[in-house]
Tab-separated table of C-alpha atoms in Angstrom:
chain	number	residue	atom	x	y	z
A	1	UNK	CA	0.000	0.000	0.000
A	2	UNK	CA	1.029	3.528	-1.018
A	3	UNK	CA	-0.340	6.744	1.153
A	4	UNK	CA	1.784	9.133	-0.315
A	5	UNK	CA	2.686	9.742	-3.940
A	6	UNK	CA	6.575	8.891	-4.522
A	7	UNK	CA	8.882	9.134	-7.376
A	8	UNK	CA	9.209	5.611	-9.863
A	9	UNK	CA	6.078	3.815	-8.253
A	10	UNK	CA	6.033	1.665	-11.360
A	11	UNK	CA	9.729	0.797	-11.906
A	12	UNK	CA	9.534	-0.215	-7.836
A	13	UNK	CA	6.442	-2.600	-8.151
A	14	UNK	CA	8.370	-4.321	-10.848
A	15	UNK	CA	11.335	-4.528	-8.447
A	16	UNK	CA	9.162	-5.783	-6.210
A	17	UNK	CA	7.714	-8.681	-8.437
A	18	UNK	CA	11.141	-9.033	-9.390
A	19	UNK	CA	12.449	-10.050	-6.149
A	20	UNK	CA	9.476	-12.043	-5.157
A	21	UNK	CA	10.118	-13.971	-8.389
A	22	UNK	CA	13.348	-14.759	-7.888
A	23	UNK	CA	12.638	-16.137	-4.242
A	24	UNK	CA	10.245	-18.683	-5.511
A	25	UNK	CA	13.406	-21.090	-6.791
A	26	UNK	CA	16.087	-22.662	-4.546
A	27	UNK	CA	19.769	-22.724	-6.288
A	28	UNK	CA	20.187	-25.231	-8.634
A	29	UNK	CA	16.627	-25.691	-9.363
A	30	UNK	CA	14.726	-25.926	-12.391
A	31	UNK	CA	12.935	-22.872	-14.216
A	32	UNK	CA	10.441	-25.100	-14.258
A	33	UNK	CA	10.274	-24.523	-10.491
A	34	UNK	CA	9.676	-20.820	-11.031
A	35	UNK	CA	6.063	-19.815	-9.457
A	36	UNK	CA	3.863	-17.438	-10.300
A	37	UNK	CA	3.850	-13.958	-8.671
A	38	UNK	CA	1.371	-11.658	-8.100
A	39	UNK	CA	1.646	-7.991	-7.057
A	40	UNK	CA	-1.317	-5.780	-5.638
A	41	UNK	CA	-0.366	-2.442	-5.043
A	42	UNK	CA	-2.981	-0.001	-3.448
A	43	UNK	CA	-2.426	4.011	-3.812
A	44	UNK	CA	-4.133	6.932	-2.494
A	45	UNK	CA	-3.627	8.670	-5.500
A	46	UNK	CA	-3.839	8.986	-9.428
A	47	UNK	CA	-1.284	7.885	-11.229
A	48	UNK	CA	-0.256	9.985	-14.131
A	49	UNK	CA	0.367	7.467	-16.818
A	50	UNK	CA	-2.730	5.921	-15.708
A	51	UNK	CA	-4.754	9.290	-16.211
A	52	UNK	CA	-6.750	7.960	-19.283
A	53	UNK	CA	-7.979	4.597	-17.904
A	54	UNK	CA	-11.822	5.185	-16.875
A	55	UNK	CA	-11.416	2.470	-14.530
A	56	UNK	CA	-10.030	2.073	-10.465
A	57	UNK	CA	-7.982	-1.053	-10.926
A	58	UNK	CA	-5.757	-2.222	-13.787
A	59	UNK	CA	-4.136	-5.411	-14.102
A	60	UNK	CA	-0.841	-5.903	-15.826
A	61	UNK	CA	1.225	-8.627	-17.922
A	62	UNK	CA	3.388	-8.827	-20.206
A	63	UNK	CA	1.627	-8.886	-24.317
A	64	UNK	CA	3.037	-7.887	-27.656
A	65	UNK	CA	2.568	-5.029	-29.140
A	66	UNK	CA	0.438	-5.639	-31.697
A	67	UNK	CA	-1.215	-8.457	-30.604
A	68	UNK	CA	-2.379	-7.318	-27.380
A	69	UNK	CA	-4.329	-10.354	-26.907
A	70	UNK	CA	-1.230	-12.608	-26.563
A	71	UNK	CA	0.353	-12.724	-23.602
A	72	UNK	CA	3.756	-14.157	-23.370
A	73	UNK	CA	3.832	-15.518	-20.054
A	74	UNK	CA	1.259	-16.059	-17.105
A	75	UNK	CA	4.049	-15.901	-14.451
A	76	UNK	CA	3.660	-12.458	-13.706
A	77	UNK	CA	0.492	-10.488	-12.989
A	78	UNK	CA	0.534	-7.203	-11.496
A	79	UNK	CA	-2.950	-5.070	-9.868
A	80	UNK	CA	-3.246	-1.319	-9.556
A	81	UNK	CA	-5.989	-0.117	-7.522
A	82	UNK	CA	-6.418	4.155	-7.428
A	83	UNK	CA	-8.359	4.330	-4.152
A	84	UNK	CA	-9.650	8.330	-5.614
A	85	UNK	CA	-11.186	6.523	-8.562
A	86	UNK	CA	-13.174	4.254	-6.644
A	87	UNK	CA	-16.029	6.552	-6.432
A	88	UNK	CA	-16.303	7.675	-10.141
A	89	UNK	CA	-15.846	4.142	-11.539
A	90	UNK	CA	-17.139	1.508	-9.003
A	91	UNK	CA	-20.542	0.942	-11.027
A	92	UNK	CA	-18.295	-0.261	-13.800
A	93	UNK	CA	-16.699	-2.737	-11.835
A	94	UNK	CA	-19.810	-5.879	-11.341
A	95	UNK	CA	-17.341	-7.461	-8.526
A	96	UNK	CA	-19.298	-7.068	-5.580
A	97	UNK	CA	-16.812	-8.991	-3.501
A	98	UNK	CA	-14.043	-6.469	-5.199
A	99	UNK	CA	-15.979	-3.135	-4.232
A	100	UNK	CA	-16.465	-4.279	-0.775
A	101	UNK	CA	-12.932	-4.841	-0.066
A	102	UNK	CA	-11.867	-1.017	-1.284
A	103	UNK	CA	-14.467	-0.130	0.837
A	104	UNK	CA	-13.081	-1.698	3.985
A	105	UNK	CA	-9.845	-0.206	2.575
A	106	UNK	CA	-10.977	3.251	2.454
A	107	UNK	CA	-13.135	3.496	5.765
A	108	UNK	CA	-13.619	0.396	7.665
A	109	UNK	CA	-16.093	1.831	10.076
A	110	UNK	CA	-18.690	2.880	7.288
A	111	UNK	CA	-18.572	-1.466	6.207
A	112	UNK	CA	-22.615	-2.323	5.810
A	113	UNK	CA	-21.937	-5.466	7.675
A	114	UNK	CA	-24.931	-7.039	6.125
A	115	UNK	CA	-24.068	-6.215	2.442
A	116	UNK	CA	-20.169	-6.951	3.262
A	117	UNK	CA	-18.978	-10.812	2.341
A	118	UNK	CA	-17.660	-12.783	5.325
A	119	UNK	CA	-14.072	-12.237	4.553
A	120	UNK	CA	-14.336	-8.504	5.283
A	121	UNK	CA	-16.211	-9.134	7.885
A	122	UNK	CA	-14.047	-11.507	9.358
A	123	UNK	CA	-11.242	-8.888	8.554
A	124	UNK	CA	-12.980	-6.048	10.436
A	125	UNK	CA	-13.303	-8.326	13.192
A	126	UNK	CA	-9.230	-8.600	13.212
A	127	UNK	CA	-8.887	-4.918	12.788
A	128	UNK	CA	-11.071	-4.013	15.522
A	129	UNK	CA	-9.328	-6.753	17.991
A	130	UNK	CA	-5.615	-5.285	16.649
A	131	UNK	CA	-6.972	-1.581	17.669
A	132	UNK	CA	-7.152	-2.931	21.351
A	133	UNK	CA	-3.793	-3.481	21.785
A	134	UNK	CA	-1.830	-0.779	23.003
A	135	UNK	CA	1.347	-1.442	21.029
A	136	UNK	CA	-0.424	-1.716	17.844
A	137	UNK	CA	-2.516	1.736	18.426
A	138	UNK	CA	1.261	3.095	18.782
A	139	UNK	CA	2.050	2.027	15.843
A	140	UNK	CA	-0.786	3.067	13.721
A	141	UNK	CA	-0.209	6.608	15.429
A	142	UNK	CA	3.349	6.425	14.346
A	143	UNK	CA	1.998	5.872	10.717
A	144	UNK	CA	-0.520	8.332	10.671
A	145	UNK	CA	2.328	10.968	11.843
A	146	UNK	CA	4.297	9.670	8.874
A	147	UNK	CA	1.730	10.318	6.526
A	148	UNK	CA	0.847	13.768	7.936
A	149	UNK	CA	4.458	14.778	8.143
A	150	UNK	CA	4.931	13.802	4.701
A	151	UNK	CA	1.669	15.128	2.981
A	152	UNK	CA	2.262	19.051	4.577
A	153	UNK	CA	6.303	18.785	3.173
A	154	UNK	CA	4.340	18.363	-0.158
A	155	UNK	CA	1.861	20.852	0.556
A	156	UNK	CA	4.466	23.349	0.925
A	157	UNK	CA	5.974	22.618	-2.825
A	158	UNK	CA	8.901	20.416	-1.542
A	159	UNK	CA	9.707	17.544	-4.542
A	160	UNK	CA	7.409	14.935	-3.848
A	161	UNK	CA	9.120	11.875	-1.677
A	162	UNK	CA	12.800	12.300	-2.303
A	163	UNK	CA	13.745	15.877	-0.453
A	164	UNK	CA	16.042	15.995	2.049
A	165	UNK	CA	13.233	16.923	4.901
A	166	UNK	CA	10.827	13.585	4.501
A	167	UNK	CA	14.512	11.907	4.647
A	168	UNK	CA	15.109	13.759	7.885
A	169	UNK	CA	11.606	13.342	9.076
A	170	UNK	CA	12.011	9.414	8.552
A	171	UNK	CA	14.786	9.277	10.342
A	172	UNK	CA	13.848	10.573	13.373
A	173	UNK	CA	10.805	8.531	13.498
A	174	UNK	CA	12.891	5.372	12.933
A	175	UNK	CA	15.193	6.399	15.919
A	176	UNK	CA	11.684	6.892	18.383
A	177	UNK	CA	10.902	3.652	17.531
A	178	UNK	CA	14.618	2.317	17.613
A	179	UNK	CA	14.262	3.652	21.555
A	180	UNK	CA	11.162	1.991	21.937
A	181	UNK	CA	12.844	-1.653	20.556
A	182	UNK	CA	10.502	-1.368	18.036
A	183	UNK	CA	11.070	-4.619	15.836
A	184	UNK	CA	13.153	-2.870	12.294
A	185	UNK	CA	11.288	-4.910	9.722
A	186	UNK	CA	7.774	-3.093	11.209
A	187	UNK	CA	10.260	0.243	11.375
A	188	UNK	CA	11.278	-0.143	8.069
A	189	UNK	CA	7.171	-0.788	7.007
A	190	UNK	CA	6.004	1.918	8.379
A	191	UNK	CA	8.679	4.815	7.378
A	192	UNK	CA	10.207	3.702	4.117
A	193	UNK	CA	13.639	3.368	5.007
A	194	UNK	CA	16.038	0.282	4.477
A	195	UNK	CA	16.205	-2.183	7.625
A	196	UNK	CA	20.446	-1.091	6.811
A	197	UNK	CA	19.836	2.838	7.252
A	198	UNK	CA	17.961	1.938	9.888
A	199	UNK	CA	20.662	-0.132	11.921
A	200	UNK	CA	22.890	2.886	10.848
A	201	UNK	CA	21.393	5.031	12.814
């Protein structure tokens, strides 16, 4: 999931698939052994190339050019849901199971619970149990400050996720939660930063 709009979104969900991909075969095995992988990224925002697609989620594989029907390989299959264009183009979309899960995305408190499939509900059910512990409430507060932090740099006309001040702002979050022996793979989740920087620090 992406809050905030950052530089190369594409070329790092590829990286991501990339490295999944390459996990899914032990040295010295077959190619045969390769799996397939499949990427869902979620973004609270438009992206730019995507600006023409009348549509809230995209799905993406590799085809030829002109024959756009053929696709080359099923290994790799990669979602793009714009949680702004929910709203304009959920009517097109006739997966009810689909809508309710952007829903719960978006706001889970405003989930009809009688119109929502049992997975949601089930997954509300874990949210609302997660929100009681104490640690966990830390945590989300720690993300929320993130995302605030981040979203007024932009505000103020600083380049979008790469200046020097969401760097700086990252950092000292990381070192909070360093203080707080905050596990780094959750520290590195919630503010961005490699689990090296953040040993570095």
């Amino acid at each position: 999931m992406q809050i905030v709009d950052q530089r190369d979104i594409e070329k790092r969900i590829l990286f991501y698939w990339s490295k999944m991909y390459d996990k899914s075969i032990e040295k010295g095995q077959d190619y045969s052994k390769l799996e397939k992988g499949i990427v869902i990224l979620i973004i609270d925002y438009e992206l730019t190339s995507l600006k023409n697609i009348e549509k809230y989620i995209t799905k993406w594989n590799i085809r030829e050019e002109k024959y756009q029907k053929i696709i080359l390989t099923e290994v790799m299959e990669i979602y793009i849901i714009e949680l702004p264009k929910f709203n304009k183009y959920k009517d097109k979309t006739q997966n009810k199971s689909l809508n309710s899960w952007v829903k719960f995305i978006e706001n889970p408190e405003v989930i009809d619970m009688k119109e929502a499939n049992k997975e949601v509900i089930q997954a509300k059910k874990v949210l609302e149990d997660i929100s009681q512990d104490k640690h966990e409430r830390y945590l989300a507060e720690l993300r929320l400050k993130h995302i605030m932090d981040q979203k007024a740099i932009e505000g103020a006309g600083y380049d979008k996720g790469l200046n020097a001040g969401i760097i700086q702002e990252k950092r000292k979050i990381a070192k909070k939660m360093k203080l707080k022996n905050i596990d780094i793979n959750s520290i590195s989740e919630i503010t961005g930063l490699t689990t090296k920087e953040i040993q570095n620090l």
